[in-house]
Amino acid sequence: MNSERHERVRELLFSALERPPAERDSWLRDAAAGDADLVAEVHSLLRFHVEESDEAPSTGSGAATEPQPGDLFANRYRIVRRVGRGGMGEVFEARDETLGVTVALKRLVRADLIHDESFRNEVRLARQVTHPTVCRVYDLGEHEGERFLTMEFVDGEDLASLLRRVGRLPTERVAEIGRSLCVGLAAAHAQGVVHRDLKPGNILIDSDGRTHITDFGIAVLQDDTNSAFRSAGTPSYMAPEQLVPGAAVSELSDIYAVGLVLHEMLTGEPVFPGDSRTKVLDQRRTVALRRPSEVVSGVDPVLERVVLRCLRTAPNERPASVLQLAAALPGGDALGVAVDAGVTPPPELVADAHRQQPRPANDRSFQWFVALLVLLALVAVGMSSLGYFPAAPDDIHPQVRAHRAAALLRELGAPEPELGTFRGYFLDPTSREEAQSLFFWYREDGPPPRSTFQRTVLDPAQRMVIFDGVPTPRTTANLVVFDEHDRLVHLSMGVPGPSPQSDSVAVQGSAQRGRLFEYAGLDRARLVPQDPELSPVLADSVWAWSIADPRQPDREVHVELAETNGRAVYFSAGMPEVEAQPLIESRLNRVNLLNVVSAPMVLLIAIVGVVLAVRNHRRGRVDGVGTRRLVVFCAATFFLSWLLLIGYLPHPGIHHGELLASRFIFLVVINPLMLFVIYPAIEPGIRRFLPRALVGWSRVLRGDFNNRDVGWALLVGCTFGCAWALLGLVDKVIAREVGGVVTPGIDHAVRLQAAQSLAGTMAILLRQIIDAIARSGLTLLVFLLFRMRLKRERWAWVGVVLFVGILETLVSGSYLPLSWLVVGLPVVLSGVWMLRNQGLLPYIVAGFTANSLRFVPISIEANVWWARGGMLVLLVIFVLGVTGLVMIRSRKRDFSAGFSSHGA
Amino acid sequence: MSQDPRTQVTEIIERLTSGDTAGERPEVLLPLIYDELRRLAGSYLRRERPDHTLQATELVHDAYAKLVDQSRVQWQGRTHFFAVAANAMRRLLVDHARKRGRDKRGGGQQRVTLQEEILVLPGFDVSMADLIALDDALTELGDLSPRQSQVVEMRCFAGLKVDEVAENLGVSRRSVEADWTHARAWLRRKLDEDGPR
């Protein structure tokens, strides 16, 4: 082709393009005047022609045209305006016509097609992070060979232009933005996403002043070492390790960038103004880092320390995580940041929270202490005057009654006990009166059954000599029961004495009978013979009578007597008919609903617990140290209480050795083992959603007892516990006045145990510690389950109030709507208030205090035989309160914050 | 020459625009501009730019700002400068691409792709490797139509607008547009035919 022909082609091509495409072919044929080669040449060129819309294309893109406002891009996005140009491409504000929302549309200019892989990275990674502080990425699309990205549109200004406009920012604003950056980065880091290119240009401040981090564009997963873009980033804001090819880049690189951004916000100038890697490297080699205070005056020293700490060259000298960084910021609130970021703070961070804060001048700790003393006094007076115990046995020490019972057995020819003696009280479970009959029992255990056959045929019910009606040779215990007026109501001989022929000392026959009726306080002359109800199979002779109760003439007493070889083996006078395990049984009858509900509930909780624990383990959220210590503590506490309870039987029908063994297995082995599952199931979730509640608790688990948080927990917890105990008394008064059901059942059983001895009281107190922890665990589990479902913390608390309120009503209380309203609801509400605002530790202390006061009988009359246990409880609560007060008011400085102690 | 390049260039342009040339051709500017462009492009040519893109027209504008005292030079003078600068830029880039190719060539490897280096030229997105092909094609186009080759040079390597090119070449705007349209399609086709598949 020569020049003239080339010139001719030029004319035809240009003129053809001026015509509408449809007319071009025909026009061209005419214009070429039959020169087919010419037409072919022009056609060939037309294929390579690309419209050029802009006279002077600013982007250098000849092919792709820049969308103009009003254009519909990719048939979906109506372009509103161009808002900026990032490292990846141009950014437009656009309206998604399909969904009717405003999006930011980031378009890849053609020359940057090579960045495509990094673009895909941006989408893949950024989509994993969903947090208000992190610009949401919606979608990656393709339009006419170009890739574009849609993301959340933030109507605001980037920090770079804000700084250009206003110079530097005030300290509070710097700290605030710094905190927001920590929140966003914490959320991203929790997903394993490192930003890698954090800089003022990537930080948007919206019209409400909220901070958004955008452009997770070159972020790569930390373990993705093969990425070609490992050293991508903006040189001025890169951490030193990012400038060295192949060096490890981690969250710590982002922390460095935060340091640079903070520095720039404080001073208004970039730390490294260079725009190329070489320049920045050069600056870093040659120019010493200037402290913010060297650049401008009036820099907050705390912020400056943080900045310099972040800007350490060695990554491991920087704050170890953004949460630690947040903790170090002025007013450092690492836990708030963690909650806002939706991440689980590590336990050490929780334990170190708000240590730095000085004690307020007027913290009202003394007022709390006075309140505690007043409440404690009210509870003590109220409890001893309202009377926990049925009146009669109060003044007779159980030791005295045991002597009397033993004397009776000796009179009847029973041998000296071989295996030990046990004694205790039980209540008439058939009585619904508050002043229930309180029975004293005394048991002497003989040798165990000789053959294994005998042992195996013993079922639990039969071993309860008192309740199986017939004394049998298989039983190996002698049992005596007195009622509250010290009258004999039951006798059963399981261990036969020496045969009567060879024993002349023992009172026999009619004389023996006379002693029994004397002990029973019955006049033999007034006995009316009846048909015996007992089967005489195992006895030689059986008699039955009825007689009017000398104390309550309108009441008829049924009396039965059985003899073998002329010796009484069974005697019963007015003993209530009860089934096996009367106390527990009647209890369950009352709370049948709870019983029905609780079995599947326990199973459900166990399953949920295992699932949660496994998940937390897998995500590495479990507090291993805390779990181990808690388990050891619980095992030790249970073991101690087990030791203290040796020799105590809660019920006459229980075998002591078996009770000890089963108690040991359940208390000392199984319960702590269950904690191994339950604690890792619950704690990490609480640490995530309510980290502030765990501050005092975490410190105690880490052996840090003497600090203000623990002090407050003791003081507030004891005060609330006393208040709850007082409300319990109010409940009692209401029940008495309105006529509700008073169910002292289990309470009384435990109280009786506590009353038996000081060891019993201490065992009860130890158990209350564990119980309080377990109850708080249940409350928190309920909270956690609601919280995970409901998303909103407030509704989760409402769920807790309802659930725990109903549960508490079923377990205790008087079943009166009035008392639930006046007593139950305030207790539950104040418990929730305490959990939210004061934390777990005071909640546990309050639970311990309230239940100690509830389960140990309190009397301020020192001469009552059971007063010592009550005094012990009052003393313990008082000491706890004083300890708390001393801790709070201690002049000792709190340990320095975790930031400086955990940095390196 | 002891004079600094800025004074030199400015004076030459003044002489060119006033017609007081005494046979002086605009090409005398070439070495001066070439040196300045090479200095400006230094970081890019040493492969230190992180983004590996070169905004050629920006460089030319930077060189103009550095070399020409704008208070003394009218816009006709400006077109003189850019016409030469476009040629200098083209030479600079091609020299660089060839040098790079030589550096990298070894072990019998015939073709070296320098895909990572992107050159932003109005109308074309080419890698440095493509640049040599573009240069060859442009030379070939120059045989067919010297003016089209000049238009492309000025538009691409110096970023001159159509009006400015027309002024510089002393032709109509429409003519430049036709040249530009034709040349682009022709070059694209050429690169497409010869280019690597």
PDB file of C-alpha atoms in Angstrom, chain A residues 461-693:
ATOM      1  CA  ALA A 461     -36.471 -48.941 100.699  1.00  0.00           C
ATOM      2  CA  GLN A 462     -35.944 -52.003 102.884  1.00  0.00           C
ATOM      3  CA  ARG A 463     -32.853 -50.614 104.391  1.00  0.00           C
ATOM      4  CA  MET A 464     -34.833 -47.686 105.649  1.00  0.00           C
ATOM      5  CA  VAL A 465     -35.749 -49.552 108.730  1.00  0.00           C
ATOM      6  CA  ILE A 466     -38.061 -46.882 109.918  1.00  0.00           C
ATOM      7  CA  PHE A 467     -40.253 -46.956 106.875  1.00  0.00           C
ATOM      8  CA  ASP A 468     -40.539 -50.528 105.849  1.00  0.00           C
ATOM      9  CA  GLY A 469     -42.779 -51.134 108.741  1.00  0.00           C
ATOM     10  CA  VAL A 470     -41.319 -54.452 109.826  1.00  0.00           C
ATOM     11  CA  PRO A 471     -38.008 -54.789 111.527  1.00  0.00           C
ATOM     12  CA  THR A 472     -36.183 -57.553 109.807  1.00  0.00           C
ATOM     13  CA  PRO A 473     -33.088 -59.500 110.781  1.00  0.00           C
ATOM     14  CA  ARG A 474     -31.462 -58.112 107.681  1.00  0.00           C
ATOM     15  CA  THR A 475     -31.345 -54.577 108.962  1.00  0.00           C
ATOM     16  CA  THR A 476     -28.273 -53.822 110.918  1.00  0.00           C
ATOM     17  CA  ALA A 477     -29.259 -50.653 112.708  1.00  0.00           C
ATOM     18  CA  ASN A 478     -31.218 -49.796 115.816  1.00  0.00           C
ATOM     19  CA  LEU A 479     -33.278 -46.692 115.435  1.00  0.00           C
ATOM     20  CA  VAL A 480     -35.026 -44.485 117.967  1.00  0.00           C
ATOM     21  CA  VAL A 481     -37.217 -41.509 117.053  1.00  0.00           C
ATOM     22  CA  PHE A 482     -38.546 -38.843 119.406  1.00  0.00           C
ATOM     23  CA  ASP A 483     -41.045 -36.187 118.528  1.00  0.00           C
ATOM     24  CA  GLU A 484     -40.667 -32.514 119.338  1.00  0.00           C
ATOM     25  CA  HIS A 485     -42.060 -33.119 122.836  1.00  0.00           C
ATOM     26  CA  ASP A 486     -39.404 -35.691 123.418  1.00  0.00           C
ATOM     27  CA  ARG A 487     -41.864 -38.573 123.333  1.00  0.00           C
ATOM     28  CA  LEU A 488     -40.832 -41.876 121.814  1.00  0.00           C
ATOM     29  CA  VAL A 489     -42.666 -42.336 118.555  1.00  0.00           C
ATOM     30  CA  HIS A 490     -40.631 -45.063 116.919  1.00  0.00           C
ATOM     31  CA  LEU A 491     -38.286 -47.852 117.763  1.00  0.00           C
ATOM     32  CA  SER A 492     -36.883 -50.550 115.545  1.00  0.00           C
ATOM     33  CA  MET A 493     -34.241 -53.049 116.447  1.00  0.00           C
ATOM     34  CA  GLY A 494     -32.103 -54.297 113.607  1.00  0.00           C
ATOM     35  CA  VAL A 495     -29.252 -55.622 115.707  1.00  0.00           C
ATOM     36  CA  PRO A 496     -30.471 -58.287 118.091  1.00  0.00           C
ATOM     37  CA  GLY A 497     -28.968 -58.274 121.522  1.00  0.00           C
ATOM     38  CA  PRO A 498     -27.761 -61.375 123.367  1.00  0.00           C
ATOM     39  CA  SER A 499     -30.456 -63.991 123.788  1.00  0.00           C
ATOM     40  CA  PRO A 500     -32.730 -63.248 126.741  1.00  0.00           C
ATOM     41  CA  GLN A 501     -32.054 -66.611 128.421  1.00  0.00           C
ATOM     42  CA  SER A 502     -28.412 -65.824 128.992  1.00  0.00           C
ATOM     43  CA  ASP A 503     -29.041 -62.213 129.887  1.00  0.00           C
ATOM     44  CA  SER A 504     -30.690 -61.605 133.173  1.00  0.00           C
ATOM     45  CA  VAL A 505     -29.939 -57.905 133.346  1.00  0.00           C
ATOM     46  CA  ALA A 506     -32.158 -56.793 130.505  1.00  0.00           C
ATOM     47  CA  VAL A 507     -35.657 -55.752 131.297  1.00  0.00           C
ATOM     48  CA  GLN A 508     -38.016 -58.207 129.686  1.00  0.00           C
ATOM     49  CA  GLY A 509     -41.575 -58.708 128.651  1.00  0.00           C
ATOM     50  CA  SER A 510     -44.154 -56.598 130.347  1.00  0.00           C
ATOM     51  CA  ALA A 511     -41.574 -54.505 132.201  1.00  0.00           C
ATOM     52  CA  GLN A 512     -39.974 -53.648 128.888  1.00  0.00           C
ATOM     53  CA  ARG A 513     -43.318 -52.717 127.448  1.00  0.00           C
ATOM     54  CA  GLY A 514     -43.931 -50.457 130.434  1.00  0.00           C
ATOM     55  CA  ARG A 515     -40.676 -48.580 129.745  1.00  0.00           C
ATOM     56  CA  LEU A 516     -41.663 -48.089 126.149  1.00  0.00           C
ATOM     57  CA  PHE A 517     -45.027 -46.617 127.055  1.00  0.00           C
ATOM     58  CA  GLU A 518     -43.323 -44.389 129.593  1.00  0.00           C
ATOM     59  CA  TYR A 519     -40.941 -43.111 126.989  1.00  0.00           C
ATOM     60  CA  ALA A 520     -43.893 -42.598 124.651  1.00  0.00           C
ATOM     61  CA  GLY A 521     -45.750 -40.697 127.342  1.00  0.00           C
ATOM     62  CA  LEU A 522     -48.833 -42.940 127.015  1.00  0.00           C
ATOM     63  CA  ASP A 523     -51.078 -44.237 129.757  1.00  0.00           C
ATOM     64  CA  ARG A 524     -51.359 -48.010 129.287  1.00  0.00           C
ATOM     65  CA  ALA A 525     -54.690 -48.075 131.068  1.00  0.00           C
ATOM     66  CA  ARG A 526     -56.347 -46.031 128.348  1.00  0.00           C
ATOM     67  CA  LEU A 527     -55.205 -48.172 125.454  1.00  0.00           C
ATOM     68  CA  VAL A 528     -57.970 -49.575 123.301  1.00  0.00           C
ATOM     69  CA  PRO A 529     -56.920 -52.811 121.535  1.00  0.00           C
ATOM     70  CA  GLN A 530     -57.030 -52.786 117.763  1.00  0.00           C
ATOM     71  CA  ASP A 531     -56.204 -55.108 114.909  1.00  0.00           C
ATOM     72  CA  PRO A 532     -52.531 -54.909 114.107  1.00  0.00           C
ATOM     73  CA  GLU A 533     -51.678 -53.521 110.721  1.00  0.00           C
ATOM     74  CA  LEU A 534     -48.267 -55.103 110.660  1.00  0.00           C
ATOM     75  CA  SER A 535     -47.658 -58.564 109.380  1.00  0.00           C
ATOM     76  CA  PRO A 536     -46.421 -60.780 112.215  1.00  0.00           C
ATOM     77  CA  VAL A 537     -44.267 -62.886 109.936  1.00  0.00           C
ATOM     78  CA  LEU A 538     -40.962 -61.878 111.422  1.00  0.00           C
ATOM     79  CA  ALA A 539     -42.086 -61.301 114.953  1.00  0.00           C
ATOM     80  CA  ASP A 540     -43.368 -63.711 117.551  1.00  0.00           C
ATOM     81  CA  SER A 541     -46.217 -61.496 118.594  1.00  0.00           C
ATOM     82  CA  VAL A 542     -47.765 -58.266 117.422  1.00  0.00           C
ATOM     83  CA  TRP A 543     -50.150 -55.892 119.228  1.00  0.00           C
ATOM     84  CA  ALA A 544     -51.968 -52.748 118.252  1.00  0.00           C
ATOM     85  CA  TRP A 545     -53.869 -50.121 120.197  1.00  0.00           C
ATOM     86  CA  SER A 546     -55.391 -46.729 119.741  1.00  0.00           C
ATOM     87  CA  ILE A 547     -55.279 -43.960 122.288  1.00  0.00           C
ATOM     88  CA  ALA A 548     -56.129 -40.275 122.463  1.00  0.00           C
ATOM     89  CA  ASP A 549     -53.093 -38.041 122.185  1.00  0.00           C
ATOM     90  CA  PRO A 550     -52.509 -36.713 125.698  1.00  0.00           C
ATOM     91  CA  ARG A 551     -51.532 -33.339 124.326  1.00  0.00           C
ATOM     92  CA  GLN A 552     -54.167 -33.117 121.652  1.00  0.00           C
ATOM     93  CA  PRO A 553     -57.128 -35.126 122.934  1.00  0.00           C
ATOM     94  CA  ASP A 554     -58.975 -34.828 119.656  1.00  0.00           C
ATOM     95  CA  ARG A 555     -56.170 -36.644 117.892  1.00  0.00           C
ATOM     96  CA  GLU A 556     -56.053 -40.423 117.859  1.00  0.00           C
ATOM     97  CA  VAL A 557     -52.705 -42.134 118.074  1.00  0.00           C
ATOM     98  CA  HIS A 558     -52.166 -45.567 116.591  1.00  0.00           C
ATOM     99  CA  VAL A 559     -49.738 -47.709 118.549  1.00  0.00           C
ATOM    100  CA  GLU A 560     -48.135 -50.940 117.413  1.00  0.00           C
ATOM    101  CA  LEU A 561     -45.704 -53.214 119.152  1.00  0.00           C
ATOM    102  CA  ALA A 562     -43.864 -56.343 117.955  1.00  0.00           C
ATOM    103  CA  GLU A 563     -41.836 -58.744 120.055  1.00  0.00           C
ATOM    104  CA  THR A 564     -39.492 -61.596 119.307  1.00  0.00           C
ATOM    105  CA  ASN A 565     -38.216 -63.873 121.998  1.00  0.00           C
ATOM    106  CA  GLY A 566     -39.986 -61.667 124.486  1.00  0.00           C
ATOM    107  CA  ARG A 567     -38.080 -58.595 123.462  1.00  0.00           C
ATOM    108  CA  ALA A 568     -39.448 -55.538 121.695  1.00  0.00           C
ATOM    109  CA  VAL A 569     -38.165 -55.279 118.168  1.00  0.00           C
ATOM    110  CA  TYR A 570     -40.626 -52.717 116.901  1.00  0.00           C
ATOM    111  CA  PHE A 571     -42.622 -49.939 118.466  1.00  0.00           C
ATOM    112  CA  SER A 572     -44.555 -47.133 116.826  1.00  0.00           C
ATOM    113  CA  ALA A 573     -46.737 -44.468 118.372  1.00  0.00           C
ATOM    114  CA  GLY A 574     -48.078 -41.660 116.245  1.00  0.00           C
ATOM    115  CA  MET A 575     -45.315 -41.853 113.764  1.00  0.00           C
ATOM    116  CA  PRO A 576     -46.621 -40.363 110.527  1.00  0.00           C
ATOM    117  CA  GLU A 577     -47.009 -42.749 107.642  1.00  0.00           C
ATOM    118  CA  VAL A 578     -44.428 -41.802 105.156  1.00  0.00           C
ATOM    119  CA  GLU A 579     -42.974 -43.246 102.074  1.00  0.00           C
ATOM    120  CA  ALA A 580     -39.317 -43.668 101.378  1.00  0.00           C
ATOM    121  CA  GLN A 581     -37.229 -40.503 101.448  1.00  0.00           C
ATOM    122  CA  PRO A 582     -40.071 -38.392 102.725  1.00  0.00           C
ATOM    123  CA  LEU A 583     -38.373 -35.055 102.584  1.00  0.00           C
ATOM    124  CA  ILE A 584     -37.225 -35.186  99.013  1.00  0.00           C
ATOM    125  CA  GLU A 585     -40.325 -36.942  97.825  1.00  0.00           C
ATOM    126  CA  SER A 586     -42.777 -34.418  99.175  1.00  0.00           C
ATOM    127  CA  ARG A 587     -40.597 -31.677  97.883  1.00  0.00           C
ATOM    128  CA  LEU A 588     -40.854 -33.106  94.422  1.00  0.00           C
ATOM    129  CA  ASN A 589     -44.568 -33.496  94.702  1.00  0.00           C
ATOM    130  CA  ARG A 590     -44.839 -29.826  95.301  1.00  0.00           C
ATOM    131  CA  VAL A 591     -42.623 -28.829  92.477  1.00  0.00           C
ATOM    132  CA  ASN A 592     -43.781 -31.498  90.160  1.00  0.00           C
ATOM    133  CA  LEU A 593     -43.843 -29.112  87.266  1.00  0.00           C
ATOM    134  CA  LEU A 594     -40.243 -28.195  87.848  1.00  0.00           C
ATOM    135  CA  ASN A 595     -39.373 -31.852  88.043  1.00  0.00           C
ATOM    136  CA  VAL A 596     -41.037 -32.602  84.739  1.00  0.00           C
ATOM    137  CA  VAL A 597     -39.431 -29.603  83.093  1.00  0.00           C
ATOM    138  CA  SER A 598     -36.023 -29.949  84.621  1.00  0.00           C
ATOM    139  CA  ALA A 599     -34.990 -33.416  83.476  1.00  0.00           C
ATOM    140  CA  PRO A 600     -35.100 -32.669  79.727  1.00  0.00           C
ATOM    141  CA  MET A 601     -33.802 -29.216  80.518  1.00  0.00           C
ATOM    142  CA  VAL A 602     -30.730 -30.612  82.222  1.00  0.00           C
ATOM    143  CA  LEU A 603     -30.149 -32.879  79.249  1.00  0.00           C
ATOM    144  CA  LEU A 604     -30.613 -29.984  76.866  1.00  0.00           C
ATOM    145  CA  ILE A 605     -28.220 -27.814  78.827  1.00  0.00           C
ATOM    146  CA  ALA A 606     -25.687 -30.637  78.856  1.00  0.00           C
ATOM    147  CA  ILE A 607     -25.918 -31.065  75.076  1.00  0.00           C
ATOM    148  CA  VAL A 608     -25.726 -27.345  74.448  1.00  0.00           C
ATOM    149  CA  GLY A 609     -22.836 -27.179  76.867  1.00  0.00           C
ATOM    150  CA  VAL A 610     -20.853 -29.851  75.060  1.00  0.00           C
ATOM    151  CA  VAL A 611     -21.518 -28.262  71.679  1.00  0.00           C
ATOM    152  CA  LEU A 612     -20.466 -24.826  72.900  1.00  0.00           C
ATOM    153  CA  ALA A 613     -17.406 -26.175  74.684  1.00  0.00           C
ATOM    154  CA  VAL A 614     -16.214 -28.054  71.612  1.00  0.00           C
ATOM    155  CA  ARG A 615     -16.746 -24.994  69.448  1.00  0.00           C
ATOM    156  CA  ASN A 616     -14.921 -22.718  71.838  1.00  0.00           C
ATOM    157  CA  HIS A 617     -12.069 -25.191  72.089  1.00  0.00           C
ATOM    158  CA  ARG A 618     -11.770 -25.328  68.341  1.00  0.00           C
ATOM    159  CA  ARG A 619     -11.660 -21.561  68.073  1.00  0.00           C
ATOM    160  CA  GLY A 620      -9.069 -21.315  70.797  1.00  0.00           C
ATOM    161  CA  ARG A 621     -11.268 -19.145  72.978  1.00  0.00           C
ATOM    162  CA  VAL A 622     -11.209 -21.259  76.082  1.00  0.00           C
ATOM    163  CA  ASP A 623      -9.545 -19.832  79.162  1.00  0.00           C
ATOM    164  CA  GLY A 624      -7.451 -22.872  80.016  1.00  0.00           C
ATOM    165  CA  VAL A 625      -5.812 -21.407  83.101  1.00  0.00           C
ATOM    166  CA  GLY A 626      -9.101 -20.169  84.492  1.00  0.00           C
ATOM    167  CA  THR A 627     -10.852 -23.476  83.844  1.00  0.00           C
ATOM    168  CA  ARG A 628      -8.145 -25.497  85.548  1.00  0.00           C
ATOM    169  CA  ARG A 629      -8.056 -23.243  88.566  1.00  0.00           C
ATOM    170  CA  LEU A 630     -11.822 -23.201  88.913  1.00  0.00           C
ATOM    171  CA  VAL A 631     -12.002 -26.981  88.687  1.00  0.00           C
ATOM    172  CA  VAL A 632      -9.262 -27.408  91.268  1.00  0.00           C
ATOM    173  CA  PHE A 633     -10.937 -24.878  93.544  1.00  0.00           C
ATOM    174  CA  CYS A 634     -14.300 -26.589  93.264  1.00  0.00           C
ATOM    175  CA  ALA A 635     -12.825 -30.032  93.794  1.00  0.00           C
ATOM    176  CA  ALA A 636     -10.961 -28.805  96.855  1.00  0.00           C
ATOM    177  CA  THR A 637     -14.038 -27.072  98.248  1.00  0.00           C
ATOM    178  CA  PHE A 638     -16.194 -30.122  97.682  1.00  0.00           C
ATOM    179  CA  PHE A 639     -13.572 -32.338  99.237  1.00  0.00           C
ATOM    180  CA  LEU A 640     -13.362 -30.137 102.301  1.00  0.00           C
ATOM    181  CA  SER A 641     -17.116 -30.121 102.706  1.00  0.00           C
ATOM    182  CA  TRP A 642     -17.108 -33.876 102.213  1.00  0.00           C
ATOM    183  CA  LEU A 643     -14.565 -34.223 105.027  1.00  0.00           C
ATOM    184  CA  LEU A 644     -16.624 -31.960 107.262  1.00  0.00           C
ATOM    185  CA  LEU A 645     -19.730 -34.052 106.662  1.00  0.00           C
ATOM    186  CA  ILE A 646     -18.225 -37.409 107.586  1.00  0.00           C
ATOM    187  CA  GLY A 647     -20.336 -38.832 110.344  1.00  0.00           C
ATOM    188  CA  TYR A 648     -23.401 -36.903 109.342  1.00  0.00           C
ATOM    189  CA  LEU A 649     -26.470 -38.500 107.837  1.00  0.00           C
ATOM    190  CA  PRO A 650     -29.201 -36.246 106.478  1.00  0.00           C
ATOM    191  CA  HIS A 651     -31.770 -38.981 106.923  1.00  0.00           C
ATOM    192  CA  PRO A 652     -32.135 -42.056 109.151  1.00  0.00           C
ATOM    193  CA  GLY A 653     -32.676 -44.399 106.217  1.00  0.00           C
ATOM    194  CA  ILE A 654     -29.313 -43.986 104.585  1.00  0.00           C
ATOM    195  CA  HIS A 655     -26.265 -46.193 104.792  1.00  0.00           C
ATOM    196  CA  HIS A 656     -23.338 -44.119 105.922  1.00  0.00           C
ATOM    197  CA  GLY A 657     -20.554 -45.774 103.973  1.00  0.00           C
ATOM    198  CA  GLU A 658     -22.542 -45.724 100.749  1.00  0.00           C
ATOM    199  CA  LEU A 659     -23.483 -42.113 101.318  1.00  0.00           C
ATOM    200  CA  LEU A 660     -19.858 -41.153 101.772  1.00  0.00           C
ATOM    201  CA  ALA A 661     -18.864 -43.021  98.625  1.00  0.00           C
ATOM    202  CA  SER A 662     -21.615 -41.635  96.440  1.00  0.00           C
ATOM    203  CA  ARG A 663     -21.075 -38.144  97.820  1.00  0.00           C
ATOM    204  CA  PHE A 664     -17.401 -38.440  97.074  1.00  0.00           C
ATOM    205  CA  ILE A 665     -18.019 -39.600  93.523  1.00  0.00           C
ATOM    206  CA  PHE A 666     -20.575 -36.915  92.799  1.00  0.00           C
ATOM    207  CA  LEU A 667     -19.103 -34.002  94.656  1.00  0.00           C
ATOM    208  CA  VAL A 668     -15.395 -34.460  94.409  1.00  0.00           C
ATOM    209  CA  VAL A 669     -15.131 -36.276  91.078  1.00  0.00           C
ATOM    210  CA  ILE A 670     -18.124 -35.806  88.793  1.00  0.00           C
ATOM    211  CA  ASN A 671     -19.078 -32.230  89.589  1.00  0.00           C
ATOM    212  CA  PRO A 672     -15.582 -30.805  88.997  1.00  0.00           C
ATOM    213  CA  LEU A 673     -15.290 -32.887  85.839  1.00  0.00           C
ATOM    214  CA  MET A 674     -18.568 -31.454  84.593  1.00  0.00           C
ATOM    215  CA  LEU A 675     -17.148 -28.026  85.212  1.00  0.00           C
ATOM    216  CA  PHE A 676     -14.432 -28.920  82.755  1.00  0.00           C
ATOM    217  CA  VAL A 677     -17.132 -28.965  80.099  1.00  0.00           C
ATOM    218  CA  ILE A 678     -19.502 -26.327  81.373  1.00  0.00           C
ATOM    219  CA  TYR A 679     -17.034 -23.564  82.109  1.00  0.00           C
ATOM    220  CA  PRO A 680     -15.408 -23.625  78.660  1.00  0.00           C
ATOM    221  CA  ALA A 681     -18.927 -23.690  77.222  1.00  0.00           C
ATOM    222  CA  ILE A 682     -20.173 -20.585  78.985  1.00  0.00           C
ATOM    223  CA  GLU A 683     -17.232 -18.413  79.871  1.00  0.00           C
ATOM    224  CA  PRO A 684     -15.903 -17.486  76.398  1.00  0.00           C
ATOM    225  CA  GLY A 685     -19.360 -16.380  75.293  1.00  0.00           C
ATOM    226  CA  ILE A 686     -19.766 -14.198  78.337  1.00  0.00           C
ATOM    227  CA  ARG A 687     -16.259 -12.875  77.825  1.00  0.00           C
ATOM    228  CA  ARG A 688     -17.348 -11.910  74.341  1.00  0.00           C
ATOM    229  CA  PHE A 689     -20.729 -10.368  75.080  1.00  0.00           C
ATOM    230  CA  LEU A 690     -20.241  -9.133  78.632  1.00  0.00           C
ATOM    231  CA  PRO A 691     -16.492  -8.859  79.184  1.00  0.00           C
ATOM    232  CA  ARG A 692     -16.919  -6.196  81.829  1.00  0.00           C
ATOM    233  CA  ALA A 693     -18.857  -8.626  83.989  1.00  0.00           C
TER     234      ALA A 693
END
